Amino acid sequence: MAADALGVLLPAARRPRSAAQAGPVGAAGRAGAAAAADLWWRFSRRYAPVLPAVAVIALIAVPAAPAGDGSAGSGSVADAASALVVVYCLVRVLRERARPLTRTAALVLGLPVLGVTVAALTSHEPAATLPGLARYLQIFVLVPGALLLLIRDRADFRLVAGAVVALALVQGSIGVTQYLTGTGASYMGENIRAVGTFGATDVMGMATVVAYGLVIAVGFALAPVRGVQGHGVQGHGVQRHGVRGPGRQRAVALVCAGLLTVPLALSFSRGAWIATAAAVVLQLTLSGVRRAAVAALAAGALGVVLVGGLGIGSQMIGERLDSITQVTDAPDQSVADRYMMWAAAADMWRERPVTGVGLKGFPAHRDSHASLGLSSGSDTAGAGLGFQRQPLLSPHNMYLLVLSEQGLLGITALAGSWAALLVLALRRLPGPRHSRAGHRGGDCALAVTGLLVWQLVDFGYADIGGPSTVLTAVMFGLAAWWALGPARGRDRDRETGSGAASA
């Protein structure tokens, strides 16, 4: 079929000068096509349960139209695809007729349901809170639960995590191009801010995606590379095989991490910088003092080369870093607005401390609780959009947003779920004298721990919203599998092949 299609597009190729020349070439082409088809068949059968999740990650790159009020909006193609992933998981669970979740997993993932449901029911306008209810359940319950059930072992985990790194590389390359060509979002009067395909209305989108990819790459790069002896096989061949696979993964991960530092810097996102630094420092600490020292030196050298030697955004990055320490002395307008919105969120909570003002209630109550110095919105321009004012619809702090809209009940349930995931993930980190199975899962453990720490720190500067939010749900799904999944999945690496494709 592929050869016939090529012949239609290139008619001259169907009339070779001699049959003797056509025979070997045609046979080789058919053999290559058959081999490629067989490889794809094996791959698709082996990874069938998680391919829908990979498709969701790929669809995040599809640009989403801004909302009518100028905000980033929330609905996208990736959001619709994530709903199909949940349905797909439900069908598989019903078909297999197995107990889907353990009691611990059901409790940890079910905690957020309590807070958001009570907040929706006690709201002054329950019908208006339904979109917020659906959004919270999608990000923190349904999609993570689906990934917990669909991921079967570390090979599935690495495929999904690798898709996140690939998306980060694509978005990062677009962002660097935007900076170099002056086609990014507006920053200090110039269209140089790297935003990827997310546009000027979601300046945190590319920074979030790139930071996820960088943290995953660092986790994979810090994994041990010593060989593992197999059962019933001896000799140097096993050792070479054991070193070669992890060693190649480590080298590729190091390159990816180095490449992703550039678009992360050019995003000019202070919150993403702080969260990434916290996550990477923890990963380095958990991987060992010697490796942490080597990585710190390499990161410092890379920063000197990129910023000091090549001058990539050196002045603006320096000014942005300085602004982090000037938030109390002479804050810029964006920092001042954020402080005022934080104060407004805290005031809303004091008004209704138990259940909050209701889901999606922050915009309606903002003006009655905020200071008169609060701006009407933030200026956005560039990346294909003209100048417009983007309304301030949230406090840009997830904890204060939940506290104001869901009260103590909501923040206890939601933050408790996140804390439980982090504690369980840390408990399953391979120790210094770990077993053979845990030894091979060090990359997954470091990646999950870094992702959770990154998200919990970043929630101090951002909240959910925009097309990139569905990737947060994928991140929580990866964390849920490592923290709550069955031990047999974490302790097993299945290779692609007919024997492993039976699932």
Short mmCIF file of C-alpha atoms in Angstrom, two decimals:
data_model
loop_
_atom_site.label_atom_id
_atom_site.label_comp_id
_atom_site.label_asym_id
_atom_site.label_seq_id
_atom_site.Cartn_x
_atom_site.Cartn_y
_atom_site.Cartn_z
CA MET A 1 0.00 0.00 0.00
CA ALA A 2 2.80 2.41 0.88
CA ALA A 3 4.59 1.59 -2.38
CA ASP A 4 1.40 2.14 -4.42
CA ALA A 5 0.79 5.50 -2.74
CA LEU A 6 4.36 6.56 -3.45
CA GLY A 7 3.87 5.54 -7.05
CA VAL A 8 0.80 7.75 -7.36
CA LEU A 9 2.70 10.73 -6.00
CA LEU A 10 5.82 10.02 -8.08
CA PRO A 11 4.69 8.36 -11.34
CA ALA A 12 8.21 8.25 -12.76
CA ALA A 13 9.26 5.95 -9.96
CA ARG A 14 6.81 3.32 -11.23
CA ARG A 15 8.63 3.00 -14.54
CA PRO A 16 12.16 1.84 -13.78
CA ARG A 17 14.64 1.53 -16.58
CA SER A 18 15.02 -2.21 -16.08
CA ALA A 19 13.32 -5.02 -14.23
CA ALA A 20 16.66 -6.17 -12.88
CA GLN A 21 17.06 -2.85 -11.13
CA ALA A 22 13.46 -2.78 -9.91
CA GLY A 23 13.43 -6.26 -8.38
CA PRO A 24 15.95 -5.89 -5.55
CA VAL A 25 14.84 -2.34 -4.76
CA GLY A 26 11.18 -3.29 -4.69
CA ALA A 27 11.87 -6.35 -2.53
CA ALA A 28 13.96 -4.31 -0.13
CA GLY A 29 11.24 -1.67 0.08
CA ARG A 30 8.55 -4.25 0.79
CA ALA A 31 10.75 -5.92 3.40
CA GLY A 32 11.43 -2.58 5.07
CA ALA A 33 7.74 -1.67 5.08
CA ALA A 34 6.84 -5.06 6.52
CA ALA A 35 9.49 -4.72 9.22
CA ALA A 36 8.26 -1.24 10.12
CA ALA A 37 4.66 -2.44 10.23
CA ASP A 38 5.64 -5.38 12.43
CA LEU A 39 7.60 -3.10 14.75
CA TRP A 40 4.68 -0.71 15.06
CA TRP A 41 2.29 -3.62 15.67
CA ARG A 42 4.45 -4.95 18.49
CA PHE A 43 4.92 -1.47 19.97
CA SER A 44 1.21 -0.61 19.84
CA ARG A 45 0.20 -3.92 21.41
CA ARG A 46 2.84 -3.64 24.12
CA TYR A 47 1.96 -0.07 25.09
CA ALA A 48 -1.73 -0.04 24.16
CA PRO A 49 -2.98 0.90 27.67
CA VAL A 50 -0.87 4.09 27.89
CA LEU A 51 -0.93 5.24 24.27
CA PRO A 52 -4.10 7.31 24.93
CA ALA A 53 -2.19 9.16 27.65
CA VAL A 54 0.66 9.79 25.21
CA ALA A 55 -1.89 11.17 22.74
CA VAL A 56 -3.18 13.59 25.41
CA ILE A 57 0.37 14.84 25.98
CA ALA A 58 0.89 15.35 22.25
CA LEU A 59 -2.40 17.24 21.89
CA ILE A 60 -1.32 19.77 24.53
CA ALA A 61 0.83 21.31 21.79
CA VAL A 62 -2.31 22.21 19.81
CA PRO A 63 -2.94 25.95 20.34
CA ALA A 64 -6.14 26.78 22.18
CA ALA A 65 -8.20 29.90 21.49
CA PRO A 66 -8.30 32.44 24.36
CA ALA A 67 -11.51 32.84 26.30
CA GLY A 68 -13.88 35.67 25.48
CA ASP A 69 -12.73 37.74 28.45
CA GLY A 70 -9.12 37.61 27.31
CA SER A 71 -8.02 34.94 29.78
CA ALA A 72 -6.30 31.73 28.84
CA GLY A 73 -9.50 29.71 29.03
CA SER A 74 -9.72 26.11 30.21
CA GLY A 75 -11.17 23.93 27.48
CA SER A 76 -8.86 22.46 24.85
CA VAL A 77 -8.45 19.44 22.60
CA ALA A 78 -6.21 17.84 25.22
CA ASP A 79 -8.92 18.28 27.87
CA ALA A 80 -11.42 16.46 25.66
CA ALA A 81 -8.87 13.70 25.02
CA SER A 82 -8.25 13.33 28.77
CA ALA A 83 -11.97 12.65 29.22
CA LEU A 84 -11.69 9.87 26.62
CA VAL A 85 -8.74 8.43 28.57
CA VAL A 86 -10.93 8.23 31.67
CA VAL A 87 -13.69 6.49 29.67
CA TYR A 88 -11.13 4.12 28.12
CA CYS A 89 -9.82 3.23 31.58
CA LEU A 90 -13.34 2.63 32.86
CA VAL A 91 -14.07 0.25 29.97
CA ARG A 92 -10.87 -1.72 30.68
CA VAL A 93 -11.72 -1.97 34.38
CA LEU A 94 -15.23 -3.22 33.66
CA ARG A 95 -13.94 -5.70 31.11
CA GLU A 96 -11.30 -7.13 33.44
CA ARG A 97 -13.74 -7.23 36.40
CA ALA A 98 -10.91 -6.67 38.86
CA ARG A 99 -10.75 -4.55 41.99
CA PRO A 100 -9.40 -1.32 40.50
CA LEU A 101 -7.87 0.48 43.52
CA THR A 102 -6.48 -0.40 46.89
CA ARG A 103 -8.01 1.18 49.99
CA THR A 104 -5.06 3.52 50.35
CA ALA A 105 -5.26 4.63 46.73
CA ALA A 106 -9.02 5.17 46.96
CA LEU A 107 -8.59 7.25 50.12
CA VAL A 108 -5.74 9.42 48.79
CA LEU A 109 -7.37 10.08 45.41
CA GLY A 110 -10.84 10.42 46.92
CA LEU A 111 -9.94 13.11 49.46
CA PRO A 112 -10.26 16.03 47.00
CA VAL A 113 -13.79 14.91 46.13
CA LEU A 114 -14.95 15.76 49.64
CA GLY A 115 -13.78 19.36 49.64
CA VAL A 116 -14.89 20.32 46.14
CA THR A 117 -18.29 18.65 46.51
CA VAL A 118 -19.08 20.42 49.78
CA ALA A 119 -17.87 23.75 48.34
CA ALA A 120 -20.10 23.28 45.30
CA LEU A 121 -23.16 22.39 47.37
CA THR A 122 -22.76 25.26 49.83
CA SER A 123 -22.13 27.88 47.15
CA HIS A 124 -24.69 30.68 46.65
CA GLU A 125 -24.98 29.61 43.00
CA PRO A 126 -24.47 25.81 42.85
CA ALA A 127 -25.15 25.63 39.10
CA ALA A 128 -22.39 28.14 38.35
CA THR A 129 -19.89 26.00 40.25
CA LEU A 130 -20.34 22.90 38.09
CA PRO A 131 -17.49 23.79 35.66
CA GLY A 132 -15.17 24.26 38.62
CA LEU A 133 -16.27 20.95 40.12
CA ALA A 134 -15.60 19.15 36.86
CA ARG A 135 -12.20 20.82 36.53
CA TYR A 136 -11.02 19.84 40.01
CA LEU A 137 -12.20 16.26 39.58
CA GLN A 138 -10.49 16.05 36.18
CA ILE A 139 -7.11 17.33 37.38
CA PHE A 140 -6.83 15.77 40.82
CA VAL A 141 -9.03 12.65 40.75
CA LEU A 142 -10.16 11.22 37.41
CA VAL A 143 -7.11 11.56 35.16
CA PRO A 144 -4.59 10.61 37.90
CA GLY A 145 -6.75 7.63 38.83
CA ALA A 146 -6.96 6.55 35.19
CA LEU A 147 -3.18 6.68 34.78
CA LEU A 148 -2.71 4.80 38.04
CA LEU A 149 -4.76 1.96 36.55
CA LEU A 150 -3.39 2.10 32.99
CA ILE A 151 0.33 2.17 33.79
CA ARG A 152 1.47 -1.39 34.42
CA ASP A 153 5.24 -1.22 34.94
CA ARG A 154 8.26 1.02 34.65
CA ALA A 155 8.39 0.67 30.86
CA ASP A 156 4.91 2.22 30.62
CA PHE A 157 5.96 4.92 33.08
CA ARG A 158 9.06 5.78 31.05
CA LEU A 159 7.06 6.01 27.84
CA VAL A 160 4.61 8.52 29.32
CA ALA A 161 7.40 10.46 31.05
CA GLY A 162 9.43 10.43 27.85
CA ALA A 163 6.46 11.89 25.99
CA VAL A 164 6.44 14.77 28.48
CA VAL A 165 10.15 15.38 27.83
CA ALA A 166 9.52 15.30 24.07
CA LEU A 167 6.69 17.84 24.43
CA ALA A 168 8.98 20.02 26.53
CA LEU A 169 11.67 19.91 23.84
CA VAL A 170 9.17 20.89 21.15
CA GLN A 171 7.72 23.74 23.21
CA GLY A 172 11.19 24.82 24.29
CA SER A 173 12.49 24.96 20.72
CA ILE A 174 9.49 27.11 19.72
CA GLY A 175 10.11 29.35 22.71
CA VAL A 176 13.80 29.86 21.92
CA THR A 177 12.87 30.69 18.33
CA GLN A 178 10.36 33.25 19.61
CA TYR A 179 13.07 34.90 21.69
CA LEU A 180 15.61 34.97 18.87
CA THR A 181 13.15 36.28 16.27
CA GLY A 182 11.20 38.67 18.51
CA THR A 183 7.90 36.84 17.99
CA GLY A 184 7.21 35.87 21.61
CA ALA A 185 5.01 37.47 24.23
CA SER A 186 5.64 41.04 25.31
CA TYR A 187 8.19 41.49 28.09
CA MET A 188 9.61 44.89 29.09
CA GLY A 189 8.42 46.38 25.81
CA GLU A 190 9.88 43.66 23.57
CA ASN A 191 8.21 40.55 22.12
CA ILE A 192 10.88 38.18 23.42
CA ARG A 193 9.20 36.13 26.15
CA ALA A 194 9.22 32.43 25.29
CA VAL A 195 5.68 31.05 25.54
CA GLY A 196 5.63 28.21 22.99
CA THR A 197 2.25 27.46 21.48
CA PHE A 198 0.37 28.68 24.57
CA GLY A 199 0.36 32.34 23.58
CA ALA A 200 0.52 35.54 25.55
CA THR A 201 -2.58 34.71 27.60
CA ASP A 202 -0.88 31.68 29.22
CA VAL A 203 2.71 32.77 29.79
CA MET A 204 3.14 30.06 32.44
CA GLY A 205 2.15 27.27 30.04
CA MET A 206 5.49 26.74 28.31
CA ALA A 207 7.42 27.31 31.54
CA THR A 208 5.40 24.56 33.24
CA VAL A 209 5.84 22.08 30.40
CA VAL A 210 9.58 22.76 30.07
CA ALA A 211 10.08 22.54 33.84
CA TYR A 212 8.28 19.17 33.96
CA GLY A 213 10.49 17.86 31.18
CA LEU A 214 13.65 19.16 32.83
CA VAL A 215 12.79 17.60 36.21
CA ILE A 216 12.02 14.24 34.58
CA ALA A 217 15.25 14.38 32.59
CA VAL A 218 17.27 15.17 35.72
CA GLY A 219 15.63 12.26 37.54
CA PHE A 220 16.51 9.87 34.71
CA ALA A 221 20.04 11.27 34.47
CA LEU A 222 20.72 10.75 38.18
CA ALA A 223 19.65 7.09 38.19
CA PRO A 224 22.38 4.51 38.94
CA VAL A 225 23.96 2.85 35.88
CA ARG A 226 25.55 -0.26 37.36
CA GLY A 227 24.65 -3.50 35.63
CA VAL A 228 22.20 -6.03 37.02
CA GLN A 229 22.80 -9.75 36.92
CA GLY A 230 20.08 -11.79 35.34
CA HIS A 231 18.72 -15.20 36.28
CA GLY A 232 20.46 -18.17 34.74
CA VAL A 233 22.84 -16.06 32.66
CA GLN A 234 26.48 -15.36 33.48
CA GLY A 235 29.45 -13.64 31.95
CA HIS A 236 30.37 -10.23 30.70
CA GLY A 237 27.50 -10.05 28.24
CA VAL A 238 24.93 -9.44 30.95
CA GLN A 239 27.06 -6.75 32.54
CA ARG A 240 27.56 -4.96 29.26
CA HIS A 241 23.84 -5.11 28.55
CA GLY A 242 23.03 -3.82 32.02
CA VAL A 243 25.37 -0.85 31.67
CA ARG A 244 24.61 0.01 28.09
CA GLY A 245 20.84 0.59 28.45
CA PRO A 246 20.87 2.77 31.58
CA GLY A 247 24.06 4.50 30.45
CA ARG A 248 22.48 5.54 27.16
CA GLN A 249 19.35 6.71 28.97
CA ARG A 250 21.48 8.76 31.34
CA ALA A 251 23.42 10.41 28.52
CA VAL A 252 20.26 11.31 26.59
CA ALA A 253 18.60 12.61 29.76
CA LEU A 254 21.60 14.83 30.53
CA VAL A 255 21.49 16.34 27.04
CA CYS A 256 17.73 16.95 27.31
CA ALA A 257 18.11 18.57 30.73
CA GLY A 258 20.83 20.87 29.41
CA LEU A 259 18.76 21.88 26.39
CA LEU A 260 15.66 22.59 28.46
CA THR A 261 17.44 25.03 30.75
CA VAL A 262 17.57 27.56 27.90
CA PRO A 263 13.80 27.94 27.24
CA LEU A 264 13.12 27.79 30.97
CA ALA A 265 15.39 30.79 31.47
CA LEU A 266 13.83 32.62 28.52
CA SER A 267 10.33 32.12 29.94
CA PHE A 268 11.20 34.77 32.56
CA SER A 269 8.96 32.90 35.01
CA ARG A 270 10.22 33.46 38.53
CA GLY A 271 7.87 30.90 40.05
CA ALA A 272 9.02 28.19 37.63
CA TRP A 273 12.67 29.01 38.34
CA ILE A 274 12.20 28.72 42.10
CA ALA A 275 10.20 25.47 41.86
CA THR A 276 12.70 23.91 39.45
CA ALA A 277 15.64 24.83 41.67
CA ALA A 278 13.92 23.28 44.71
CA ALA A 279 13.05 20.07 42.84
CA VAL A 280 16.50 19.60 41.30
CA VAL A 281 18.29 20.29 44.59
CA LEU A 282 16.18 17.61 46.28
CA GLN A 283 16.86 15.15 43.45
CA LEU A 284 20.58 15.80 43.69
CA THR A 285 20.51 15.37 47.46
CA LEU A 286 18.65 12.06 47.22
CA SER A 287 21.04 10.76 44.55
CA GLY A 288 24.18 11.20 46.68
CA VAL A 289 26.62 13.91 47.71
CA ARG A 290 29.25 13.13 45.06
CA ARG A 291 26.78 13.12 42.20
CA ALA A 292 25.15 16.27 43.53
CA ALA A 293 28.50 18.07 43.56
CA VAL A 294 29.34 17.01 40.01
CA ALA A 295 25.91 18.02 38.73
CA ALA A 296 26.10 21.39 40.50
CA LEU A 297 29.44 22.12 38.86
CA ALA A 298 28.08 21.08 35.45
CA ALA A 299 24.99 23.28 35.91
CA GLY A 300 27.14 26.22 36.93
CA ALA A 301 29.39 25.78 33.91
CA LEU A 302 26.35 25.55 31.63
CA GLY A 303 24.93 28.75 33.10
CA VAL A 304 28.22 30.58 32.62
CA VAL A 305 28.42 29.46 28.98
CA LEU A 306 24.81 30.28 28.12
CA VAL A 307 24.36 33.52 30.00
CA GLY A 308 27.89 34.81 30.48
CA GLY A 309 29.54 33.53 27.33
CA LEU A 310 26.74 33.56 24.74
CA GLY A 311 24.80 36.35 26.44
CA ILE A 312 21.41 34.64 26.13
CA GLY A 313 19.10 37.07 27.90
CA SER A 314 21.78 37.81 30.49
CA GLN A 315 20.67 41.34 31.41
CA MET A 316 16.94 40.60 31.58
CA ILE A 317 17.46 37.30 33.40
CA GLY A 318 19.64 39.10 35.92
CA GLU A 319 17.00 41.77 36.46
CA ARG A 320 14.32 39.11 36.82
CA LEU A 321 16.41 37.28 39.43
CA ASP A 322 17.01 40.52 41.31
CA SER A 323 13.27 41.16 41.41
CA ILE A 324 12.79 37.97 43.46
CA THR A 325 14.65 39.59 46.37
CA GLN A 326 12.91 42.95 45.94
CA VAL A 327 9.35 41.80 46.62
CA THR A 328 9.17 43.74 49.89
CA ASP A 329 11.28 46.84 49.20
CA ALA A 330 10.23 47.98 45.72
CA PRO A 331 7.99 45.36 44.11
CA ASP A 332 6.85 45.77 40.52
CA GLN A 333 3.15 46.07 39.74
CA SER A 334 2.69 42.34 39.07
CA VAL A 335 4.11 41.47 42.50
CA ALA A 336 2.05 44.19 44.19
CA ASP A 337 -1.12 42.90 42.49
CA ARG A 338 -0.30 39.39 43.63
CA TYR A 339 0.11 40.48 47.24
CA MET A 340 -3.21 42.31 47.13
CA MET A 341 -4.97 39.26 45.67
CA TRP A 342 -3.41 37.06 48.35
CA ALA A 343 -4.78 39.41 50.99
CA ALA A 344 -8.20 39.33 49.32
CA ALA A 345 -8.21 35.52 49.30
CA ALA A 346 -7.32 35.42 52.98
CA ASP A 347 -10.13 37.89 53.73
CA MET A 348 -12.62 35.70 51.85
CA TRP A 349 -11.56 32.75 53.96
CA ARG A 350 -12.05 34.69 57.19
CA GLU A 351 -15.57 35.51 56.00
CA ARG A 352 -16.45 31.85 55.39
CA PRO A 353 -13.72 29.77 57.07
CA VAL A 354 -15.17 26.27 56.79
CA THR A 355 -16.48 25.95 53.23
CA GLY A 356 -15.22 29.12 51.53
CA VAL A 357 -17.09 31.36 49.08
CA GLY A 358 -17.70 28.53 46.62
CA LEU A 359 -15.98 27.14 43.53
CA LYS A 360 -15.29 29.81 40.91
CA GLY A 361 -16.27 32.37 43.54
CA PHE A 362 -13.00 34.30 43.76
CA PRO A 363 -13.65 36.66 40.79
CA ALA A 364 -17.10 37.59 42.09
CA HIS A 365 -15.83 38.41 45.59
CA ARG A 366 -12.46 39.89 44.61
CA ASP A 367 -13.41 43.56 44.37
CA SER A 368 -15.24 43.59 47.70
CA HIS A 369 -12.17 42.26 49.52
CA ALA A 370 -9.22 43.66 47.53
CA SER A 371 -7.37 46.93 48.06
CA LEU A 372 -8.14 49.92 45.86
CA GLY A 373 -4.60 49.73 44.47
CA LEU A 374 -5.31 46.45 42.65
CA SER A 375 -4.99 46.71 38.88
CA SER A 376 -7.95 45.90 36.66
CA GLY A 377 -5.82 43.36 34.83
CA SER A 378 -2.40 42.57 33.42
CA ASP A 379 -1.17 43.73 30.02
CA THR A 380 -0.66 41.00 27.41
CA ALA A 381 0.55 41.27 23.85
CA GLY A 382 2.71 39.50 21.30
CA ALA A 383 2.90 35.87 20.17
CA GLY A 384 0.30 36.56 17.48
CA LEU A 385 -2.07 38.60 19.65
CA GLY A 386 -2.62 42.33 19.90
CA PHE A 387 -2.60 44.31 23.11
CA GLN A 388 -5.30 43.41 25.62
CA ARG A 389 -5.97 43.49 29.34
CA GLN A 390 -6.11 40.05 30.92
CA PRO A 391 -8.41 39.99 33.96
CA LEU A 392 -7.08 38.89 37.35
CA LEU A 393 -9.42 36.01 38.08
CA SER A 394 -7.37 34.17 40.71
CA PRO A 395 -4.83 34.94 43.44
CA HIS A 396 -2.07 33.07 41.56
CA ASN A 397 -1.57 30.88 44.62
CA MET A 398 -3.23 27.48 44.59
CA TYR A 399 -3.32 27.14 48.36
CA LEU A 400 -4.99 30.52 48.86
CA LEU A 401 -7.36 29.88 45.96
CA VAL A 402 -8.54 26.62 47.54
CA LEU A 403 -8.66 28.22 50.98
CA SER A 404 -10.83 31.11 49.78
CA GLU A 405 -13.17 29.04 47.61
CA GLN A 406 -13.31 25.76 49.59
CA GLY A 407 -12.37 26.82 53.12
CA LEU A 408 -10.51 24.75 55.68
CA LEU A 409 -12.36 21.61 54.63
CA GLY A 410 -11.22 21.91 51.03
CA ILE A 411 -7.60 22.85 51.70
CA THR A 412 -7.26 20.05 54.25
CA ALA A 413 -8.61 17.45 51.85
CA LEU A 414 -6.73 18.60 48.76
CA ALA A 415 -3.39 19.43 50.38
CA GLY A 416 -3.70 16.26 52.46
CA SER A 417 -3.97 14.22 49.27
CA TRP A 418 -0.85 15.89 47.83
CA ALA A 419 1.09 15.43 51.06
CA ALA A 420 0.13 11.74 51.21
CA LEU A 421 1.38 11.25 47.63
CA LEU A 422 4.71 12.87 48.48
CA VAL A 423 5.20 10.88 51.69
CA LEU A 424 4.34 7.58 50.02
CA ALA A 425 6.61 8.38 47.07
CA LEU A 426 9.50 9.18 49.42
CA ARG A 427 8.92 5.96 51.34
CA ARG A 428 9.31 3.98 48.13
CA LEU A 429 12.61 5.57 47.18
CA PRO A 430 15.32 2.90 46.74
CA GLY A 431 17.66 2.96 49.72
CA PRO A 432 21.46 2.84 49.62
CA ARG A 433 21.41 -0.94 50.00
CA HIS A 434 18.29 -1.50 47.95
CA SER A 435 17.27 -4.65 46.18
CA ARG A 436 17.86 -5.40 42.52
CA ALA A 437 14.33 -4.36 41.58
CA GLY A 438 14.38 -1.12 43.53
CA HIS A 439 17.82 -0.37 42.11
CA ARG A 440 16.39 -0.37 38.59
CA GLY A 441 13.52 1.91 39.59
CA GLY A 442 15.67 4.75 40.84
CA ASP A 443 15.00 6.87 37.75
CA CYS A 444 11.23 6.67 38.18
CA ALA A 445 11.50 7.41 41.91
CA LEU A 446 13.67 10.50 41.43
CA ALA A 447 11.47 11.78 38.61
CA VAL A 448 8.26 11.42 40.65
CA THR A 449 9.76 12.99 43.75
CA GLY A 450 11.06 15.93 41.75
CA LEU A 451 7.72 16.43 39.98
CA LEU A 452 5.76 16.45 43.23
CA VAL A 453 8.13 18.88 44.92
CA TRP A 454 8.11 21.12 41.85
CA GLN A 455 4.32 21.24 41.80
CA LEU A 456 3.90 21.84 45.51
CA VAL A 457 6.41 24.70 45.42
CA ASP A 458 4.99 26.17 42.21
CA PHE A 459 1.49 26.17 43.70
CA GLY A 460 2.77 28.95 45.94
CA TYR A 461 3.07 31.16 42.83
CA ALA A 462 0.48 29.74 40.44
CA ASP A 463 -2.80 27.83 40.28
CA ILE A 464 -4.64 25.64 37.81
CA GLY A 465 -5.99 27.15 34.63
CA GLY A 466 -5.16 27.27 30.95
CA PRO A 467 -4.45 24.57 28.35
CA SER A 468 -1.32 23.30 30.12
CA THR A 469 -3.30 22.30 33.23
CA VAL A 470 -4.12 18.87 31.82
CA LEU A 471 -0.39 18.09 31.98
CA THR A 472 -0.60 18.68 35.73
CA ALA A 473 -3.16 15.89 35.84
CA VAL A 474 -0.75 13.62 33.94
CA MET A 475 1.98 14.51 36.43
CA PHE A 476 -0.23 13.57 39.37
CA GLY A 477 -1.06 10.34 37.54
CA LEU A 478 2.63 9.41 37.24
CA ALA A 479 3.10 10.23 40.92
CA ALA A 480 0.02 8.22 41.89
CA TRP A 481 1.31 5.14 40.07
CA TRP A 482 4.67 5.25 41.85
CA ALA A 483 3.23 6.11 45.27
CA LEU A 484 0.04 4.02 45.22
CA GLY A 485 0.51 1.40 42.51
CA PRO A 486 1.14 -2.29 43.15
CA ALA A 487 4.71 -3.29 43.98
CA ARG A 488 4.82 -5.84 41.18
CA GLY A 489 4.51 -3.03 38.63
CA ARG A 490 7.27 -0.94 40.17
CA ASP A 491 9.54 -3.97 40.46
CA ARG A 492 9.18 -5.18 36.89
CA ASP A 493 10.62 -4.12 33.56
CA ARG A 494 8.88 -5.72 30.60
CA GLU A 495 10.55 -5.63 27.25
CA THR A 496 8.72 -4.98 24.01
CA GLY A 497 7.85 -8.21 22.33
CA SER A 498 5.18 -10.76 21.73
CA GLY A 499 5.40 -12.16 25.20
CA ALA A 500 4.77 -8.79 26.75
CA ALA A 501 2.12 -7.75 24.32
CA SER A 502 -0.60 -9.95 25.68
CA ALA A 503 -1.95 -7.13 27.84
#
